[in-house]
Short mmCIF file of C-alpha atoms in Angstrom, two decimals:
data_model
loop_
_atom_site.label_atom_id
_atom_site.label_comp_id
_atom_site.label_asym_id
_atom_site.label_seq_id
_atom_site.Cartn_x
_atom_site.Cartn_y
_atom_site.Cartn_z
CA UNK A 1 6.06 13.27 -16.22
CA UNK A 2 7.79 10.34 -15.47
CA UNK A 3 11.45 10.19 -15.98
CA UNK A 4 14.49 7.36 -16.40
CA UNK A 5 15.76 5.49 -13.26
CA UNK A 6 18.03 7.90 -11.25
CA UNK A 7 22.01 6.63 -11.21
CA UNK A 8 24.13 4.99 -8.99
CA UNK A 9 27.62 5.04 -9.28
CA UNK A 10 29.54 3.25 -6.67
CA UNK A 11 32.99 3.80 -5.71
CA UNK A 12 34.92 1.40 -8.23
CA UNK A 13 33.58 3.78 -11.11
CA UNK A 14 35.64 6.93 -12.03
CA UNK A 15 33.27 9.79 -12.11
CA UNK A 16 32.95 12.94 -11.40
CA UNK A 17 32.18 13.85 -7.78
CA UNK A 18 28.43 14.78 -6.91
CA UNK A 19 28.22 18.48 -7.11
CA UNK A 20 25.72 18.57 -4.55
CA UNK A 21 27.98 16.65 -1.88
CA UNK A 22 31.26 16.08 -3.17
CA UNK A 23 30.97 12.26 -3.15
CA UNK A 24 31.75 9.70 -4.89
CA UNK A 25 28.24 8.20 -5.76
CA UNK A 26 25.62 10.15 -7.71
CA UNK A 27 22.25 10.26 -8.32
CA UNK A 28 21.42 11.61 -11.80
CA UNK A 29 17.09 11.77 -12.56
CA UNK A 30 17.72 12.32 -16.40
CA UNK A 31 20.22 9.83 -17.19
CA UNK A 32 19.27 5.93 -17.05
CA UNK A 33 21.33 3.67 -14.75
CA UNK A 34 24.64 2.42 -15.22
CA UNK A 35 25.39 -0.14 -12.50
CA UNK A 36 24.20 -3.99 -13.16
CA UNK A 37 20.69 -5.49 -12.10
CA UNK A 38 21.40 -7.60 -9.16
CA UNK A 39 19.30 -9.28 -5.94
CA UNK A 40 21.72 -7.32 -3.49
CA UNK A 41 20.38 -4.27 -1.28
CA UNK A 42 22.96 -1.58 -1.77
CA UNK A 43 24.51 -0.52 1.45
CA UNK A 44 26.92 2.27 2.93
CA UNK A 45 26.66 1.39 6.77
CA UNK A 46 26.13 -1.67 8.82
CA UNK A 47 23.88 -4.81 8.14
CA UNK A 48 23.22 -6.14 11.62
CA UNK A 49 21.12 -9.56 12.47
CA UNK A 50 22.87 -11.22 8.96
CA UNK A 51 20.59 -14.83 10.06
CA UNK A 52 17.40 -12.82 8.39
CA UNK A 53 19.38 -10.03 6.33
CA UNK A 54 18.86 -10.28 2.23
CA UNK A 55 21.96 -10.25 0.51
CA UNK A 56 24.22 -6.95 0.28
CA UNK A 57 26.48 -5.19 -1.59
CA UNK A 58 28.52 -2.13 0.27
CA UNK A 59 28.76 0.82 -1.58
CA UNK A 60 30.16 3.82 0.60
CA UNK A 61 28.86 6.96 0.17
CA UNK A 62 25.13 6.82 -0.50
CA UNK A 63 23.85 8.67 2.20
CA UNK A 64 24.83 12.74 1.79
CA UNK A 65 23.82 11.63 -1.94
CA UNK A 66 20.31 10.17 -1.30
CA UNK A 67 19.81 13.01 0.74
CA UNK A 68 20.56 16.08 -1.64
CA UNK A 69 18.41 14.09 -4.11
CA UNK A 70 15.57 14.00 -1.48
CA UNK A 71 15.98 17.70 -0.83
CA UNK A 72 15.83 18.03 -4.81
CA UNK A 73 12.62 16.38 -4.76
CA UNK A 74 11.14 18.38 -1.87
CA UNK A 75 12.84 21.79 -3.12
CA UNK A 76 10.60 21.09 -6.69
CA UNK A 77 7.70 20.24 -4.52
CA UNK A 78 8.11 23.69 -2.42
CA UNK A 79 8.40 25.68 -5.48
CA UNK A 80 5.11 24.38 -7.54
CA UNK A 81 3.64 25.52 -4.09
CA UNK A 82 4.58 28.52 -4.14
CA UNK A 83 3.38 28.99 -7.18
CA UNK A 84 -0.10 27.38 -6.07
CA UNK A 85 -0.17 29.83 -3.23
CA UNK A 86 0.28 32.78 -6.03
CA UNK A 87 -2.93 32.38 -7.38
CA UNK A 88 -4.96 31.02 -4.95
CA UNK A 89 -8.51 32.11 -3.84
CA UNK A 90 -8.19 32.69 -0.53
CA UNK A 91 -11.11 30.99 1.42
CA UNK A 92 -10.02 30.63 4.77
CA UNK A 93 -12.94 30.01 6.75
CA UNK A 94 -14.95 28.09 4.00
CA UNK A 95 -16.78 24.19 4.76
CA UNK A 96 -16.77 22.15 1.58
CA UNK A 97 -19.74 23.55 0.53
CA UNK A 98 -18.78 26.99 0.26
CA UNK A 99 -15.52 25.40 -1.50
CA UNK A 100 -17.64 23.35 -3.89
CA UNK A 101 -19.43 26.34 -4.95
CA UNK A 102 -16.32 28.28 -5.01
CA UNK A 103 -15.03 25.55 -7.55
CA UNK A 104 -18.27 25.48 -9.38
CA UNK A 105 -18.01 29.72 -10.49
CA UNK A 106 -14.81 30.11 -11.36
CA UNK A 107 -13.16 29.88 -14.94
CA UNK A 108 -9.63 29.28 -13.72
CA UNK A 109 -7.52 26.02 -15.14
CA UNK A 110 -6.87 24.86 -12.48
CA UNK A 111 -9.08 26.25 -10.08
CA UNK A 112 -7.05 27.09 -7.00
CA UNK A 113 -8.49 27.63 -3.41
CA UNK A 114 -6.57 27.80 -0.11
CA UNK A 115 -8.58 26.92 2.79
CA UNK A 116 -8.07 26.24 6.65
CA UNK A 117 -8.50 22.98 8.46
CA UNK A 118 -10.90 20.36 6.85
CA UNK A 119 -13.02 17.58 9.02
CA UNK A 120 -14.46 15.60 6.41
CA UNK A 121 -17.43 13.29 7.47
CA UNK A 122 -18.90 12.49 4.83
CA UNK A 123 -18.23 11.41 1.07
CA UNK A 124 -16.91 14.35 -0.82
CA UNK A 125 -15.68 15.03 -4.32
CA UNK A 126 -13.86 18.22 -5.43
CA UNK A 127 -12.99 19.29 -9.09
CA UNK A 128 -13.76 16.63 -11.78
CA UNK A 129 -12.47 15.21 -14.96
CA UNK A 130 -12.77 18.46 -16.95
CA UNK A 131 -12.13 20.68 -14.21
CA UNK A 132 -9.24 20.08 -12.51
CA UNK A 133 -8.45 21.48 -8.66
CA UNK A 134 -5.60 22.36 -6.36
CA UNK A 135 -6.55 22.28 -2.48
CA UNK A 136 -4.35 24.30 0.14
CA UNK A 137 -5.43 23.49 3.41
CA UNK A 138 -4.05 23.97 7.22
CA UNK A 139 -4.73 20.16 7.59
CA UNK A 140 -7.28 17.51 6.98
CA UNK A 141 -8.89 15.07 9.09
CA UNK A 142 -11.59 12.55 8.09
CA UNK A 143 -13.14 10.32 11.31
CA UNK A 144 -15.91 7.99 8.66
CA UNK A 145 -15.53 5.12 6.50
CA UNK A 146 -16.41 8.10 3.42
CA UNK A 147 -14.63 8.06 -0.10
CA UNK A 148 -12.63 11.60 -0.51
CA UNK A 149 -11.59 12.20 -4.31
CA UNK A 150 -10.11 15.44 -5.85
CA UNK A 151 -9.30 15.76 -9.11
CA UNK A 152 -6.10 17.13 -9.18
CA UNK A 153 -3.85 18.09 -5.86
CA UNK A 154 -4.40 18.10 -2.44
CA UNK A 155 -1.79 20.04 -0.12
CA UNK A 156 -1.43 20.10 3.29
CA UNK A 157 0.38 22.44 5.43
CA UNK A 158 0.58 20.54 8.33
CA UNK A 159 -1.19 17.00 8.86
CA UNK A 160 -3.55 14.40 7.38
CA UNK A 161 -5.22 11.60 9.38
CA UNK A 162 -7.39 9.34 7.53
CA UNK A 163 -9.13 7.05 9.75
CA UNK A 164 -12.03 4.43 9.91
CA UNK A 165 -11.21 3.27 6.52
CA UNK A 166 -11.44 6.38 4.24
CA UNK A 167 -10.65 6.08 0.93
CA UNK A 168 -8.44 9.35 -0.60
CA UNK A 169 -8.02 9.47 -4.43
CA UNK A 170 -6.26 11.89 -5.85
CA UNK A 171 -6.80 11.50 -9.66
CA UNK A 172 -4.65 13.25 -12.87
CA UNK A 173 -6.07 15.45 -14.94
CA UNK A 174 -5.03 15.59 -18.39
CA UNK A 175 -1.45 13.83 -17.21
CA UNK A 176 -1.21 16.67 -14.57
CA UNK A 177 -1.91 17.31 -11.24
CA UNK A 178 -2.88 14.14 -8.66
CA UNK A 179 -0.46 14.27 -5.98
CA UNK A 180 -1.30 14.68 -2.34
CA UNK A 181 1.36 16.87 -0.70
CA UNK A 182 1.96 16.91 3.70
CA UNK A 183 3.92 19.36 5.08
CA UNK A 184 3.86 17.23 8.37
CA UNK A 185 2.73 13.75 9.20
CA UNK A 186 0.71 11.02 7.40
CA UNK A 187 -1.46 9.04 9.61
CA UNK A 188 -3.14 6.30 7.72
CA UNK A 189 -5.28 4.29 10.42
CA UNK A 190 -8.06 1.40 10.22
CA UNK A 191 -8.24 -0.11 6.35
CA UNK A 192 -7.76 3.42 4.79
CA UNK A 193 -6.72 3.27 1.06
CA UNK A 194 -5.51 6.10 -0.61
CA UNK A 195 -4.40 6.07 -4.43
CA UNK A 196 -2.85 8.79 -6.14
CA UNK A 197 -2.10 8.86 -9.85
CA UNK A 198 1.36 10.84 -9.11
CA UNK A 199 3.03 11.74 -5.83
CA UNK A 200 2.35 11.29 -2.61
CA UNK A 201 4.62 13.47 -0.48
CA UNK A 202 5.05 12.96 3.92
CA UNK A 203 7.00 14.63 6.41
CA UNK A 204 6.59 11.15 7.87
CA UNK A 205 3.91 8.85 7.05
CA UNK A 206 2.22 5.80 9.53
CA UNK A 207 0.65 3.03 9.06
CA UNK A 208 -1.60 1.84 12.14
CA UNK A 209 -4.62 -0.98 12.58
CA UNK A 210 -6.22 -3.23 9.93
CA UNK A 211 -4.90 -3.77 5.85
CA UNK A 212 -3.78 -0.70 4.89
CA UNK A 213 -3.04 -0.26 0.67
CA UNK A 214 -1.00 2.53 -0.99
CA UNK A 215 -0.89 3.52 -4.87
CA UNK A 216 0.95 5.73 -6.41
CA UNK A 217 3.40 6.64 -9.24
CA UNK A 218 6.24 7.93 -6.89
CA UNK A 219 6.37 8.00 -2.52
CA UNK A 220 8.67 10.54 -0.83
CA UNK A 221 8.90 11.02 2.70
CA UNK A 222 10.96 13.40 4.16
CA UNK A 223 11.78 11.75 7.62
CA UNK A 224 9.99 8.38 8.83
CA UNK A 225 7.98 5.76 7.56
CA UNK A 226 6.27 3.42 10.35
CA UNK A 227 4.32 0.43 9.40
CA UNK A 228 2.74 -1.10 11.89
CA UNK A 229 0.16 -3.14 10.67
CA UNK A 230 -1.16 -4.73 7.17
CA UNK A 231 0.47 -2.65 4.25
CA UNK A 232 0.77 -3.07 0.75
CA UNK A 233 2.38 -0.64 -1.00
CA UNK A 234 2.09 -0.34 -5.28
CA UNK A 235 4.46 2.09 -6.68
CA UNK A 236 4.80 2.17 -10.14
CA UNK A 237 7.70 4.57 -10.28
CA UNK A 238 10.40 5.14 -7.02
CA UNK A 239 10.44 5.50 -3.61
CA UNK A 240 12.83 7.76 -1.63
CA UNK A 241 12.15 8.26 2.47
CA UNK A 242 14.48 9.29 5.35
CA UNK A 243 14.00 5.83 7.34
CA UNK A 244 11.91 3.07 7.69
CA UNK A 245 10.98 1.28 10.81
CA UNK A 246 8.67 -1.59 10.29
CA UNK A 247 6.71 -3.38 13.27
CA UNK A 248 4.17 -5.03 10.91
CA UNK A 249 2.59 -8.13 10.77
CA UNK A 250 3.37 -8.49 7.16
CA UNK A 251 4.30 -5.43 4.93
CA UNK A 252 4.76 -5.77 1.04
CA UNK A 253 6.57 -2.40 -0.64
CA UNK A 254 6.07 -2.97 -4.35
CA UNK A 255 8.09 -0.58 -6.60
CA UNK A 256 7.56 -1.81 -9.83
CA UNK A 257 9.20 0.45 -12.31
CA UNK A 258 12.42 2.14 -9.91
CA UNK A 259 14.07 1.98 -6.96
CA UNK A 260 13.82 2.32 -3.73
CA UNK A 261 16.13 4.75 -1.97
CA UNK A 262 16.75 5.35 2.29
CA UNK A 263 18.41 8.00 3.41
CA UNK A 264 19.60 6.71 6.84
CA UNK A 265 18.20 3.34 8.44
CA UNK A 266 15.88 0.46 7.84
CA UNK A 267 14.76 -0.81 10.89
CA UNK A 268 12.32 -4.14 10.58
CA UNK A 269 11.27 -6.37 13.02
CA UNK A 270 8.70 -8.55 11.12
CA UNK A 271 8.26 -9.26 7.80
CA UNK A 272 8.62 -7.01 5.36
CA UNK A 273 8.69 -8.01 1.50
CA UNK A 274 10.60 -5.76 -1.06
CA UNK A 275 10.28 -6.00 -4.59
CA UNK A 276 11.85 -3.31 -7.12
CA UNK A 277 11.75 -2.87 -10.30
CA UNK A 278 15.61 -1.18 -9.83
CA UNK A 279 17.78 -0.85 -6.79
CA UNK A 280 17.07 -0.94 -2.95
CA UNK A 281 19.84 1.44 -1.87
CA UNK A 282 20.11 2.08 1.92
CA UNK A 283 22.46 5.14 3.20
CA UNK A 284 23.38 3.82 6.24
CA UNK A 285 22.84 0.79 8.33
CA UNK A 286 19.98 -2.07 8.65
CA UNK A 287 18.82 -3.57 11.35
CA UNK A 288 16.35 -6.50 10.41
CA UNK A 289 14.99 -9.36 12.53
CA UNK A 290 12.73 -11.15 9.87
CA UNK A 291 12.70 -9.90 6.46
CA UNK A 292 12.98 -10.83 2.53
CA UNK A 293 13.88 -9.25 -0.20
CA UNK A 294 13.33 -9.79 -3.93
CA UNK A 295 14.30 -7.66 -6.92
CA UNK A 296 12.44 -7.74 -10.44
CA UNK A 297 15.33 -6.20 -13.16
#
């Protein structure tokens, strides 16, 4: 599933335009990238505060782009839904016991079930390592310190909030499946941990109270990402969000194997530590009062 670092092509290079905005940078998900490893955040707008900001490198252009690949990513995303929602058992009023069961008697690969709202209390497992599950809810809530795993996909219509340090695992399944999927926002409150072996997906995702810790092969979020607390972030494949505003005590965003891309601004007004394994590219402006950032080529 994974695929080859998307492109950027700045404005010195003599391409094509972008077909999806008529720029002159593109973003290209099946070709490798052509520009040279470097230290420097890639920048169309404004770096403000320069005492604390990394080192920077304008290239115009980079916002329209990052967002039509964004849209590409949530557009895929939208359609496997769909697709989910095709052949789903409709269980609309079901607890998790009635879902388990539901999971338990039927032969389907995957086993599909679309539910309503979940309050999860307790630990809970659904699917397993030879039976792999896709979960349509309304929303999800858990309010205990209790370990929720699914083998295979969770999807939520409208919101998740994890609180009181819950742990959410979303685990492959025979290299498919284990992405959790938000329609609307991510809350992510007191020493939750959530790993996911492929995609987590936000329509804005927040990090409040105590160490929070992410995992995950790839992180897209639509509009805003707020960390405001302990985070550490471990993505072994890219990154691409709307914003980030960071109000942290100390936030590390890993990205080990790609880039990290932003849409529109990065906001920070503590530390936050970035580390990619590509290029941090920003679409528009920065605004940083204590930051660092390294890159690993």
């Amino acid at each position: 599933m994974g695929k080859a670092a998307p492109v950027v092509r700045g404005e010195e290079d003599e391409e094509e335009p972008d077909p999806g905005t008529g720029g002159p940078v593109r973003i290209d998900p099946e070709n490798g990238r052509d520009i040279p490893e470097s230290d420097k955040v890639l920048l169309s707008g404004t770096m403000h505060n320069l005492t604390h900001a990394p080192a920077y490198r304008k290239v115009e252009g980079m916002q329209p782009v990052i967002g039509n690949y964004l849209n590409k990513l949530i557009d895929r995303m939208e359609s496997d839904i769909t697709g989910y929602k095709a052949s789903a058992i409709s269980c609309k009023s079901c607890d998790v016991a009635d879902i388990q069961n539901a999971i338990a008697g039927s032969q389907a690969d995957p086993v599909i079930i679309q539910a309503g709202h979940l309050n999860l209390d307790s630990d809970v497992t659904f699917g397993s390592p030879t039976k792999p599950f896709v979960l349509l809810v309304q929303g999800m809530n858990t309010n205990q310190a209790n370990a929720v795993t699914i083998y295979g996909t969770l999807i939520a219509e409208h919101a998740l909030n994890a609180n009181q340090g819950t742990k959410l695992t979303a685990a492959a399944v025979g290299g498919k499946y284990g992405s959790v999927w938000v329609g609307g926002p991510v809350h992510l409150n007191n020493d939750s941990n959530v790993t996911v072996s492929d995609t987590l997906y936000a329509g804005n995702l927040t990090y409040n109270n105590g160490t929070l810790q992410m995992n995950a092969r790839r992180v897209v979020v639509e509009g805003q990402m707020h960390i405001n607390t302990n985070v550490e972030m471990n993505i072994s494949g890219e990154m691409v969000v709307g914003a980030i505003v960071s109000n942290n005590q100390v936030g590390n965003l890993n990205i080990t194997g790609g880039d990290l891309y932003v849409r529109d601004n990065v906001s920070v007004n503590n530390n936050l530590n970035v580390t990619t394994g590509g290029v941090w590219a920003i679409g528009s402006g920065s605004a940083k009062q204590e930051d660092r950032h390294s890159h690993a080529g």
